[in-house]
Coordinates of C-alpha atoms in Angstrom, one line a residue:
X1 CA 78.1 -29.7 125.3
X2 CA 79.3 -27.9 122.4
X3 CA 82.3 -25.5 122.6
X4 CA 79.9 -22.3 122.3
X5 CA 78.1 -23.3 125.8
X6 CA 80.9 -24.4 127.8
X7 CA 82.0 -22.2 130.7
X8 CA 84.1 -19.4 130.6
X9 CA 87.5 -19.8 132.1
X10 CA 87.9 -17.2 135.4
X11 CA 90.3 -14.2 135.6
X12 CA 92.0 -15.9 138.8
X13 CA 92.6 -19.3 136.6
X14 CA 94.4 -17.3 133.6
X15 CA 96.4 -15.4 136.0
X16 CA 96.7 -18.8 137.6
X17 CA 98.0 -20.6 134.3
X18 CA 100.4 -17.7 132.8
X19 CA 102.2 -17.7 136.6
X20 CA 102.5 -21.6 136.3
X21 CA 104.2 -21.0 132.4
X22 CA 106.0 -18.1 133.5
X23 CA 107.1 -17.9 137.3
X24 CA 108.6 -14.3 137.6
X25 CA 104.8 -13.1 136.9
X26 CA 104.2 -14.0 140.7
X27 CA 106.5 -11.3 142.3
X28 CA 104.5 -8.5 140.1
X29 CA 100.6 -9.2 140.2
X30 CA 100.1 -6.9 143.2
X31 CA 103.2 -4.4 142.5
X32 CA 103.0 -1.3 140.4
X33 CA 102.1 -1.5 136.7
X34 CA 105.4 0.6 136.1
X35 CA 107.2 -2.3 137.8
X36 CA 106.7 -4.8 135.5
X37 CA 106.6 -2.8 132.5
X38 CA 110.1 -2.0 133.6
X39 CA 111.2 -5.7 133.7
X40 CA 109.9 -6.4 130.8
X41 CA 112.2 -3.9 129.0
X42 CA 114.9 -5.5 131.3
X43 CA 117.8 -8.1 131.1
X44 CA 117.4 -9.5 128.0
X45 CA 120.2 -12.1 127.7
X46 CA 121.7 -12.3 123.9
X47 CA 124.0 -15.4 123.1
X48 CA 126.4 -14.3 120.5
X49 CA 127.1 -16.3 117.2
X50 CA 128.0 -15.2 113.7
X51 CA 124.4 -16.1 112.4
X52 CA 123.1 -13.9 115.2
X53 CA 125.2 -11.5 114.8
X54 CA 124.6 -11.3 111.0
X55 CA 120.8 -11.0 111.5
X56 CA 121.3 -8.2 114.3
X57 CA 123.2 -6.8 111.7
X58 CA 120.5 -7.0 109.1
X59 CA 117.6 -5.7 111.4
X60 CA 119.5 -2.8 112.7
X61 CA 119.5 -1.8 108.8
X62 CA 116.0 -2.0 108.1
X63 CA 115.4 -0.2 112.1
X64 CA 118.2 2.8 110.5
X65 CA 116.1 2.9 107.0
X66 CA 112.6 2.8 108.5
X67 CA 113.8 5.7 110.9
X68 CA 114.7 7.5 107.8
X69 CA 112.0 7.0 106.4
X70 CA 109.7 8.2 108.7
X71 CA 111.7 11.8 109.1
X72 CA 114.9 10.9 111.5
X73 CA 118.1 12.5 110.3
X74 CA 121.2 10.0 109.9
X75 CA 122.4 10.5 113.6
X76 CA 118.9 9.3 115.1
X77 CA 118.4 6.7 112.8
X78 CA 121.7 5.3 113.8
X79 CA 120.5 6.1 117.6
X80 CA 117.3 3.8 116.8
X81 CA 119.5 1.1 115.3
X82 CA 122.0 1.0 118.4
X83 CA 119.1 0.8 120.4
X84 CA 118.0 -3.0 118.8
X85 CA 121.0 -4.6 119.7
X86 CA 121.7 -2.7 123.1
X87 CA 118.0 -3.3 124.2
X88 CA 116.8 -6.3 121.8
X89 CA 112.9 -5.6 122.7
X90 CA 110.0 -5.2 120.2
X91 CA 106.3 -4.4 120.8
X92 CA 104.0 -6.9 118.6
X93 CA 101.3 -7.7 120.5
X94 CA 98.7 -4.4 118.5
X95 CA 97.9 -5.0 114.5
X96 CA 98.2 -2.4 112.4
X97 CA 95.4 -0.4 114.3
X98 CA 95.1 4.1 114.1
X99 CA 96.9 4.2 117.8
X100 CA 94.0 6.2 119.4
X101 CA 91.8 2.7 118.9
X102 CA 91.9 1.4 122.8
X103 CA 93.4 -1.8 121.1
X104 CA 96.4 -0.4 120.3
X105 CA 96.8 3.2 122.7
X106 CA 97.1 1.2 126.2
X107 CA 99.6 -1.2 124.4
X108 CA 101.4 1.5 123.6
X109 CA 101.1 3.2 127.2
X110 CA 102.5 0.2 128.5
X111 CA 105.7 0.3 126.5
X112 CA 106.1 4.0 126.6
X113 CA 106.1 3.4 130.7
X114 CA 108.8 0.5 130.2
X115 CA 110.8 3.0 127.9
X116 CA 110.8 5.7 130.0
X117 CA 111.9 3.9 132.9
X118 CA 115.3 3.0 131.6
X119 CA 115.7 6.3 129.5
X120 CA 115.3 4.6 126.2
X121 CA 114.3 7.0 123.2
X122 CA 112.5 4.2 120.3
X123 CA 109.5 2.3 120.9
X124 CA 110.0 -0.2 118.2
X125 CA 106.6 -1.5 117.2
X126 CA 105.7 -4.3 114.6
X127 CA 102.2 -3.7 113.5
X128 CA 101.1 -6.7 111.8
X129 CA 99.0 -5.9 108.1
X130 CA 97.8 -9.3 106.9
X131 CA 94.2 -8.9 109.1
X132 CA 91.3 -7.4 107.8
X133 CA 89.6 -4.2 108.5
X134 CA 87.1 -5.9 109.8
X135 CA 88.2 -8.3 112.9
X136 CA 84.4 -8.6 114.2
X137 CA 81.0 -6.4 113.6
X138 CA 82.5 -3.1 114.2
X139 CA 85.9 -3.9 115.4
X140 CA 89.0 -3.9 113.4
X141 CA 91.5 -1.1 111.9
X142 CA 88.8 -0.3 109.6
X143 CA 86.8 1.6 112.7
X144 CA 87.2 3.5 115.5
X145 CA 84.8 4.2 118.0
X146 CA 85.3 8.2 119.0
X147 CA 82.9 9.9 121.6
X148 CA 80.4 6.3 121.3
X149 CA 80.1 7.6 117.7
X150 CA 81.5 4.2 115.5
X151 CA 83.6 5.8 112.3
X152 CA 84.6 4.1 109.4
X153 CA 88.0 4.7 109.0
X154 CA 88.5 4.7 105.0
X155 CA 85.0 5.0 104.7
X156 CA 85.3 1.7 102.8
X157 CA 82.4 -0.6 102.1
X158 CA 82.0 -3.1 104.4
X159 CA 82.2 -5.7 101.8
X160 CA 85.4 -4.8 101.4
X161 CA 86.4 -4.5 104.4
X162 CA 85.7 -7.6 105.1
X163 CA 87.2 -9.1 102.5
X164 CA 90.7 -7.0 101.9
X165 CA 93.6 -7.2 104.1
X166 CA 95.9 -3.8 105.2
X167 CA 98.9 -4.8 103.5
X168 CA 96.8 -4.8 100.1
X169 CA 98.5 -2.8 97.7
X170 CA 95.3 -1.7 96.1
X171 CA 95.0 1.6 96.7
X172 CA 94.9 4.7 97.0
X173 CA 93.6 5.4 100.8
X174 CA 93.0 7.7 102.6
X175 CA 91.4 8.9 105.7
X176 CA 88.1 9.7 105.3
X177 CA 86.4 10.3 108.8
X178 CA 84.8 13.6 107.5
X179 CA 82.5 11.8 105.6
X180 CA 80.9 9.7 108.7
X181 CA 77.9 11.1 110.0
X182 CA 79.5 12.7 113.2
X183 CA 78.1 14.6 115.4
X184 CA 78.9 18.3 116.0
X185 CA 79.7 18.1 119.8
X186 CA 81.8 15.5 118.9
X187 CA 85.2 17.4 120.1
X188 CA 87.2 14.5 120.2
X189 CA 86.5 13.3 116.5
X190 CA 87.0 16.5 115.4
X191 CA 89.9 17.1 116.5
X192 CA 91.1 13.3 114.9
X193 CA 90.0 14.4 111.9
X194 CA 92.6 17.9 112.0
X195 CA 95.6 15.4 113.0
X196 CA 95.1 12.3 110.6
X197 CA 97.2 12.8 107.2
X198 CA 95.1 14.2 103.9
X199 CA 97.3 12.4 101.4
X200 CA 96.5 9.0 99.5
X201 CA 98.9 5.7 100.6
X202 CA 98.9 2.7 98.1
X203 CA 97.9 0.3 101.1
X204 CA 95.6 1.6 104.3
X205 CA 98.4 0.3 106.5
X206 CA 101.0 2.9 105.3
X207 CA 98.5 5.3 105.9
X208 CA 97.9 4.0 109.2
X209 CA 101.6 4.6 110.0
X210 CA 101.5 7.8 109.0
X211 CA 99.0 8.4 111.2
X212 CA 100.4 7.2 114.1
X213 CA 103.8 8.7 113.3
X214 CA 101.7 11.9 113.2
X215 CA 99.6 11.7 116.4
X216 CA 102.5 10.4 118.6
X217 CA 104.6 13.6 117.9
X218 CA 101.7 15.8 119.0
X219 CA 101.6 13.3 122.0
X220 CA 104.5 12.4 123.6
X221 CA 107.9 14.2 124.2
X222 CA 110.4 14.6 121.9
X223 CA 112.8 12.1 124.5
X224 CA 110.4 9.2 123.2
X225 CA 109.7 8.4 119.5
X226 CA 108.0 5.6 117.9
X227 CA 109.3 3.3 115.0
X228 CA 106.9 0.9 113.4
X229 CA 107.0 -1.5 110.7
X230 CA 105.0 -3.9 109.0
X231 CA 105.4 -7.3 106.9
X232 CA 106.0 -4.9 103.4
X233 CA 109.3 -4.5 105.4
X234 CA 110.1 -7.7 107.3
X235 CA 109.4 -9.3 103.6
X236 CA 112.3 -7.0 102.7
X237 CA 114.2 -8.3 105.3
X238 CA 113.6 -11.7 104.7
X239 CA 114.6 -11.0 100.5
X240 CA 117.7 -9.4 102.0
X241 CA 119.0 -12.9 104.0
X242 CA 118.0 -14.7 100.5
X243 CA 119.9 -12.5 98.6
X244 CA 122.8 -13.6 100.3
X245 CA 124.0 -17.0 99.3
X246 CA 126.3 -16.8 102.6
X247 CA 123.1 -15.7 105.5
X248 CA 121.7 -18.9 107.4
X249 CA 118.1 -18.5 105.6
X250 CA 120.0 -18.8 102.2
X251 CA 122.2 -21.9 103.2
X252 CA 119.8 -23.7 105.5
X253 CA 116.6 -23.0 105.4
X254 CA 115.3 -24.2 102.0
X255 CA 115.8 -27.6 100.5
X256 CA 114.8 -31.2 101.0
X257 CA 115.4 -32.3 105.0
X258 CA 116.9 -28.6 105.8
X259 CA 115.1 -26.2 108.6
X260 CA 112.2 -25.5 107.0
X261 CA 110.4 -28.4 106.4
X262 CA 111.5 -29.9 109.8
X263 CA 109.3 -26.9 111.0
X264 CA 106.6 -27.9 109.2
X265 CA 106.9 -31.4 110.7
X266 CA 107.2 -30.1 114.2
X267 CA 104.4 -28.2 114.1
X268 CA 102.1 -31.0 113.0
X269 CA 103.6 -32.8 115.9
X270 CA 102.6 -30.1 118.5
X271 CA 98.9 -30.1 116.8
X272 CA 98.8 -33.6 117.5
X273 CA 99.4 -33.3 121.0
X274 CA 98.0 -30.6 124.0
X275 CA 99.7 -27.5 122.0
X276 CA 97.2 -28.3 119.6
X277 CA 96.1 -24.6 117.8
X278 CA 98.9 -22.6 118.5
X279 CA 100.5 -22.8 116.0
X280 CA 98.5 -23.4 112.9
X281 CA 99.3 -24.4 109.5
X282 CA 96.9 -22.1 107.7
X283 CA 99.7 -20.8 105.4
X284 CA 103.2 -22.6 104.7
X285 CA 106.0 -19.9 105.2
X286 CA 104.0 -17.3 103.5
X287 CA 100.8 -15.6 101.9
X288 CA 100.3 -15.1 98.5
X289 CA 98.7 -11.9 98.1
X290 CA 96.7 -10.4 94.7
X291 CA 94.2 -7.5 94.1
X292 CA 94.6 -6.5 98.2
X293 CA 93.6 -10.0 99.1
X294 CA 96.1 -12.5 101.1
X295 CA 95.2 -16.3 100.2
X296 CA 97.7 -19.5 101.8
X297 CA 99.8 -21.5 100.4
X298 CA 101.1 -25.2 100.9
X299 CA 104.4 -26.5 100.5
X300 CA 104.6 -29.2 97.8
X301 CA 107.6 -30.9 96.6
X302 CA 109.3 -27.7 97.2
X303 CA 107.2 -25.8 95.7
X304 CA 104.4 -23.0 97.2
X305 CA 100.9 -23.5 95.9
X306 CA 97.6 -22.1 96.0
X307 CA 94.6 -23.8 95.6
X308 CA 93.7 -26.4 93.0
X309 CA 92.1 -23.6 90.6
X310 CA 95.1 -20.8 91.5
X311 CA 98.0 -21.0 88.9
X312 CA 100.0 -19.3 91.7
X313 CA 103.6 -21.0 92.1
X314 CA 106.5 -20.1 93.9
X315 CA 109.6 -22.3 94.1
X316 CA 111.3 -22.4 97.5
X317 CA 114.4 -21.6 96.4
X318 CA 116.4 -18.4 97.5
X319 CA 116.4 -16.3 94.3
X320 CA 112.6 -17.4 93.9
X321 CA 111.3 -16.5 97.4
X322 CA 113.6 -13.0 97.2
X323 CA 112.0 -12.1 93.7
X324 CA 108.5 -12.7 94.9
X325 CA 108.6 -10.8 98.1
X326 CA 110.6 -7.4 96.7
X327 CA 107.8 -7.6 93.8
X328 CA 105.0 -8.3 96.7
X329 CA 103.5 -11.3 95.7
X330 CA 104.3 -12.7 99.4
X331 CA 104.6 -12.1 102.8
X332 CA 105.5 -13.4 105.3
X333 CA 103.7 -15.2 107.8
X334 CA 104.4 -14.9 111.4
X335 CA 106.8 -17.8 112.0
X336 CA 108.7 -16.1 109.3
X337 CA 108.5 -12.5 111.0
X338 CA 109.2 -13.9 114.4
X339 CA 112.4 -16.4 112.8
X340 CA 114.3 -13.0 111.1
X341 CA 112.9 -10.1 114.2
X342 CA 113.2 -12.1 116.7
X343 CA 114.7 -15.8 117.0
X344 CA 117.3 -15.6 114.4
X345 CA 119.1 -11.8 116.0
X346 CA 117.9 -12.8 119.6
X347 CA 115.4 -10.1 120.1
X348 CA 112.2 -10.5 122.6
X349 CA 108.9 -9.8 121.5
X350 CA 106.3 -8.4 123.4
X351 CA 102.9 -10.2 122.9
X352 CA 99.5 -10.6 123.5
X353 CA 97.1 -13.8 125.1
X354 CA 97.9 -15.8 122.0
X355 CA 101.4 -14.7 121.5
X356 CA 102.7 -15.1 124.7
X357 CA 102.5 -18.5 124.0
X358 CA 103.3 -19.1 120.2
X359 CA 106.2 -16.8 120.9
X360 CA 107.9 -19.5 122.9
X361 CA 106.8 -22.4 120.9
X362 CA 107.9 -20.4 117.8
X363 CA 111.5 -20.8 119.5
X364 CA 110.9 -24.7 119.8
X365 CA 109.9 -25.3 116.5
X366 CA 112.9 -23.4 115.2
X367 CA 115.5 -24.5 117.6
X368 CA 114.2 -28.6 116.9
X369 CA 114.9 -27.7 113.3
X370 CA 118.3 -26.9 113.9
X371 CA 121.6 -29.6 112.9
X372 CA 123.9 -30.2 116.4
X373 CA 126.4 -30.0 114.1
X374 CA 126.0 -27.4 111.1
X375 CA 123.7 -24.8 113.7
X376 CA 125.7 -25.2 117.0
X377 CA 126.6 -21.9 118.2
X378 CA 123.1 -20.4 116.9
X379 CA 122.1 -23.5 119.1
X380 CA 123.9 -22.5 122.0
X381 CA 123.2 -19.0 122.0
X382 CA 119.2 -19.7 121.9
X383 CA 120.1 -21.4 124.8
X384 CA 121.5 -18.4 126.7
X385 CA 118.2 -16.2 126.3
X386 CA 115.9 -15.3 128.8
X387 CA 112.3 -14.9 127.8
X388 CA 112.6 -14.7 124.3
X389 CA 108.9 -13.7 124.3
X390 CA 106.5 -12.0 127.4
X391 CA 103.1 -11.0 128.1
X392 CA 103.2 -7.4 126.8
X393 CA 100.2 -6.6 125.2
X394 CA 96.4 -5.8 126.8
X395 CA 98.7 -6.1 130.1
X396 CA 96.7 -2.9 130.9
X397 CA 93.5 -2.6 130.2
X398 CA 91.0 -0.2 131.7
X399 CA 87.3 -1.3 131.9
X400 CA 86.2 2.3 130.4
X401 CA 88.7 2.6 127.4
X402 CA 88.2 6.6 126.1
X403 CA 91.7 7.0 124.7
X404 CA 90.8 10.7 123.4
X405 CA 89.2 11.4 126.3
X406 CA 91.4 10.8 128.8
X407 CA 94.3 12.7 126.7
X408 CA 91.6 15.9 126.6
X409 CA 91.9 15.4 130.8
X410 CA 95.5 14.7 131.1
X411 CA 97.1 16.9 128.5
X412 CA 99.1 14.1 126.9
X413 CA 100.0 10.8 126.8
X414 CA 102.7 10.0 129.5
X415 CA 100.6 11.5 132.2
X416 CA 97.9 9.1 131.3
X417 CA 100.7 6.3 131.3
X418 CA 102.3 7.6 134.6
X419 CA 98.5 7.3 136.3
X420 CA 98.0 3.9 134.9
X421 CA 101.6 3.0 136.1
X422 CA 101.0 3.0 139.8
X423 CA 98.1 0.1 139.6
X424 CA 98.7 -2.7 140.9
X425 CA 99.2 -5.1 137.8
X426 CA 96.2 -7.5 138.5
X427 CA 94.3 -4.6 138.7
X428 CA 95.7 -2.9 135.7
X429 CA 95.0 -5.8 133.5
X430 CA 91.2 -5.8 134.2
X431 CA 89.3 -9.2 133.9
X432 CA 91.4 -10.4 130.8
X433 CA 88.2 -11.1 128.9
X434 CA 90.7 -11.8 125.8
X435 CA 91.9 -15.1 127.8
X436 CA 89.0 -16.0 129.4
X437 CA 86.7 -15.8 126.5
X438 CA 89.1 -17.4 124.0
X439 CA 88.3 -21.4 124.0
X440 CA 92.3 -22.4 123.7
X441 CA 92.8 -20.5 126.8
X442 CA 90.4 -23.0 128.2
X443 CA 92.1 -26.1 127.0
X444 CA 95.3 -24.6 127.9
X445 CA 94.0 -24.0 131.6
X446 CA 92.5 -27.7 131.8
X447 CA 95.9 -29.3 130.4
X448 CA 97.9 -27.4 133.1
X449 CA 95.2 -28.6 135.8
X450 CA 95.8 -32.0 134.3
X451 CA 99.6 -31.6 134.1
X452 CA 99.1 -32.5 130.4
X453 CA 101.3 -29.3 129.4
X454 CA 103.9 -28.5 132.8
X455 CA 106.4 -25.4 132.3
X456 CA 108.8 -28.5 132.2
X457 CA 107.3 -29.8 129.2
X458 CA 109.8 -30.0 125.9
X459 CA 108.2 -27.4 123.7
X460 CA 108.0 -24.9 127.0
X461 CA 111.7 -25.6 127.3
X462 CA 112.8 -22.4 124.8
X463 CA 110.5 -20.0 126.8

C-alpha cells in the first residue's frame, strides 16, 4: 500500500507517543491550558561554561539591537536582553506568518499566557524566512484568509509566490490587501487593511515584522511586548562568532575532523536508522540565496557548492562564511539557527510537531560532535539542561480559527488567551491533524510501538 493510502495515525496515539518521549506531558493533558503554558516558560536549567557564556553574551546583543530596532529606548532593550539569560526561552515553532494568520495568532496566545503568568515583559519570537509564500494551495505567508474571503498578501503572482522565499532581498514589498477583491461587509479586512504598514521593505519578511510589531501594540498591553527576528539576523549572529578568531564557532567548528563535519556524519547515521527524516541533509550548514531564491548547498572538500551548473563557492573557513553572510549570500539553516539561539547559550526553543523532535536530536548531533577533551565544560553544561526543546507550538488550536473575529468579541488579545487558558490541554490542542496527518509521525508512532525508538534511546538522551 502506498504511503498516500495508509491510515492515519489517531489523536490518542500522538498524544500517546509525545507522553512516552516526554513524561512531564502526562500530569498536564487534562489540566488548564494556562498550566502548562506556564511550565513551559518554567525551570529552565542553564549549565555555565565560558563558551556558553560567550554566546549568551552574543545573543543578548542581537536581542538589545533588535529591540532597538524595532522602537525600544536603551533601558528596554537592555530589559529585553536581561530577560534571555534570566528566562532562556524562545518561541519558534510559527514561520514568518502576518500574526492575525490562525497559524501563527494561537502560537502566540499560547506564549503570551506562559509570559504573563510569571510577569515577564518580551515574547521573544524567531520567525523563520527561508519558506515560501506559498506553503500549499492557498496557505502560506503569502495569504490570509479574513472573514472566508482568501487575500493575497503582497498581491504577488502566484508564480512567484511559489517560487521566492521571505528572506529574498528582492524587493520592494509592500502590503497590498486593497487591491484583493474584498468584500464591503467585510469589517474585519477592513480594518487589517488601516493597521498593516504603507511603506515598501526590501524583503516581505521585514514587512511582515513590521506588521506584527504594529498589530501587537494595538493588541496587547503595554506590560507585554513582542521581539522577533529572523535568519537576516541569526546570519549576523553567526558572522559575529566567525569574526572572532577566539568564539567556539571560529576555533572549532570548521576544518577537517572538527564539529562540523562530525555533524554531518551523525546525521547520515540517524537517517540510516528509525530517526530517519528528521533531520535532513537538504542543505549543508547553509542556503545560498540569489534573486529572492534560496538553493542548497553541499559540503565538498571544504568547500560549499551548488549544483553542477552553479559557479556558487563558498569556503568553509571563518573569514569566508562571515563575508558571505553580512553581504547575504547565505543563511543559515536551522541546525545553524538552533547551534548559536539555542544549543550553544543554553536557551529552550519552543516548537512545533516536527520540531519538538529535531530540537532534541539537534542537541545530539551537536553534543556527539563535541571533543571530551577540547569541549568539556560546554559538554557538561549541555548535560545540566532540562528540555532544551518542548512542544510549544499549535499546542492550542481551536477547530473554528477566526483570529479577527474573536478579537472584535473579546476586545483584545489576552482576553481571548485568558478564555482559551482554562481548557483542559487535550482539549485545547484539538485533534492534532498536523501529527496525525504527517507520515513521520506515523513511523515515529510504529517505532515506539515496536520499541525501535524508546525515550532511552541515545539520540533521545539530550532531550
Amino acid at each position: 500500500m502506498s504511503a498516500s493510502f495508509e491510515p492515519r495515525i489517531s489523536a490518542s496515539q500522538v498524544r500517546q507517543a509525545l507522553t512516552l518521549l516526554m513524561p512531564e506531558l502526562e500530569r498536564f493533558w487534562q489540566r488548564p491550558l494556562l498550566e502548562y503554558a506556564h511550565a513551559v516558560y518554567d525551570d529552565v536549567r542553564r549549565g555555565q561554561s565560558s563558551v556558553r557564556n560567550d554566546a549568551m553574551g552574543r545573543l543578548q546583543q542581537l536581542v538589545r539591537n533588535v529591540a532597538i530596532r524595532s522602537g525600544a529606548d536603551e533601558d528596554h532593550a537592555l530589559d529585553a536582553a536581561r530577560q534571555v539569560s534570566e528566562m532562556p526561552i524562545l518561541q519558534t515553532g510559527p514561520h514568518c506568518f502576518l500574526i492575525v494568520d490562525p497559524e501563527a495568532f494561537y502560537t502566540h496566545l499560547f506564549s503570551a499566557l506562559g509570559l504573563s503568568s510569571h510577569k515577564r515583559r518580551w515574547h521573544l519570537y524567531f520567525g523563520c524566512s527561508t519558506v515560501k509564500f506559498t506553503e500549499r494551495p492557498g496557505k502560506g505567508p503569502g495569504w490570509l484568509n479574513v472573514g472566508g474571503e482568501l487575500l493575497n498578501v503582497f498581491g504577488l503572482s502566484k508564480r512567484r509566490m511559489s517560487s521566492t522565499s521571505l528572506c529574498g532581498r528582492n524587493g520592494p514589498y509592500h502590503f497590498d490587501l486593497s487591491s484583493n477583491a474584498v468584500s464591503p461587509t467585510n469589517k474585519n479586512a477592513a480594518w487589517l487593511i488601516n493597521q498593516l504598514p504603507g511603506a515598501a521593505f526590501a524583503t516581505a519578511a521585514d514587512a511582515i515584522i513590521a506588521a506584527n510589531h504594529a498589530l501587537w501594540q494595538k493588541s496587547f498591553p503595554s506590560s507585554l511586548q513582542l521581539l522577533q527576528f529572523n535568519d537576516a539576523d541569526v546570519g549576523d549572529l553567526i558572522a559575529d562568532h566567525f569574526e572572532d578568531p577566539d568564539s567556539w564557532l571560529s576555533r572549532r567548528f570548521t576544518g577537517e575532523g572538527y564539529a562540523g563535519e562530525k555533524m554531518l556524519a551523525t546525521i547520515d547515521a540517524l537517517n540510516a536508522g528509525p530517526w530517519a527524516g528528521w533531520i535532513r541533509r537538504t542543505t549543508d550548514f547553509f542556503w545560498g540565496m540569489a534573486d529572492g531564491r534560496i538553493f542548497p548547498l553541499h559540503l565538498d572538500r571544504g568547500v560549499l557548492i551548488a549544483s553542477a551548473r552553479s559557479s556558487f563557492r563558498v569556503q568553509l573557513t571563518p573569514a569566508h562564511l562571515a563575508r558571505s553572510l553580512r553581504q547575504r549570500e547565505l543563511v543559515p539553516n536551522l541546525l545553524m539557527v538552533a547551534l548559536v539561539t539555542s544549543i550553544l547559550p543554553g536557551v529552550r526553543l519552543l516548537g512545533g510537531s516536527r520540531q519538538t523532535i529535531y530540537h532534541p536530536l539537534m542537541r545530539y548531533v551537536v553534543a556527539t560532535a563535541l571533543d571530551r577533551d577540547k569541549d568539556r565544560a560546554l559538554l557538561a553544561a549541555m548535560r545540566e539542561e532540562r528540555h532544551g526543546g518542548m512542544w510549544g507550538h499549535r499546542v492550542l488550536r481551536p477547530a473554528n480559527a477566526f483570529p479577527l473575529q474573536e478579537t472584535e468579541e473579546a476586545g483584545h488579545w489576552l482576553a481571548v488567551a485568558a478564555a482559551y487558558g482554562e481548557l483542559p490541554l487535550e482539549r485545547a490542542a484539538g485533534n492534532l491533524a498536523f501529527f496525525t496527518g504527517d507520515p513521520i509521525w506515523r513511523e515515529i508512532c510504529g517505532h515506539l510501538s515496536s520499541r525501535r525508538i524508546k525515550a532511552a534511546s541515545p539520540a533521545w538522551a539530550w532531550s
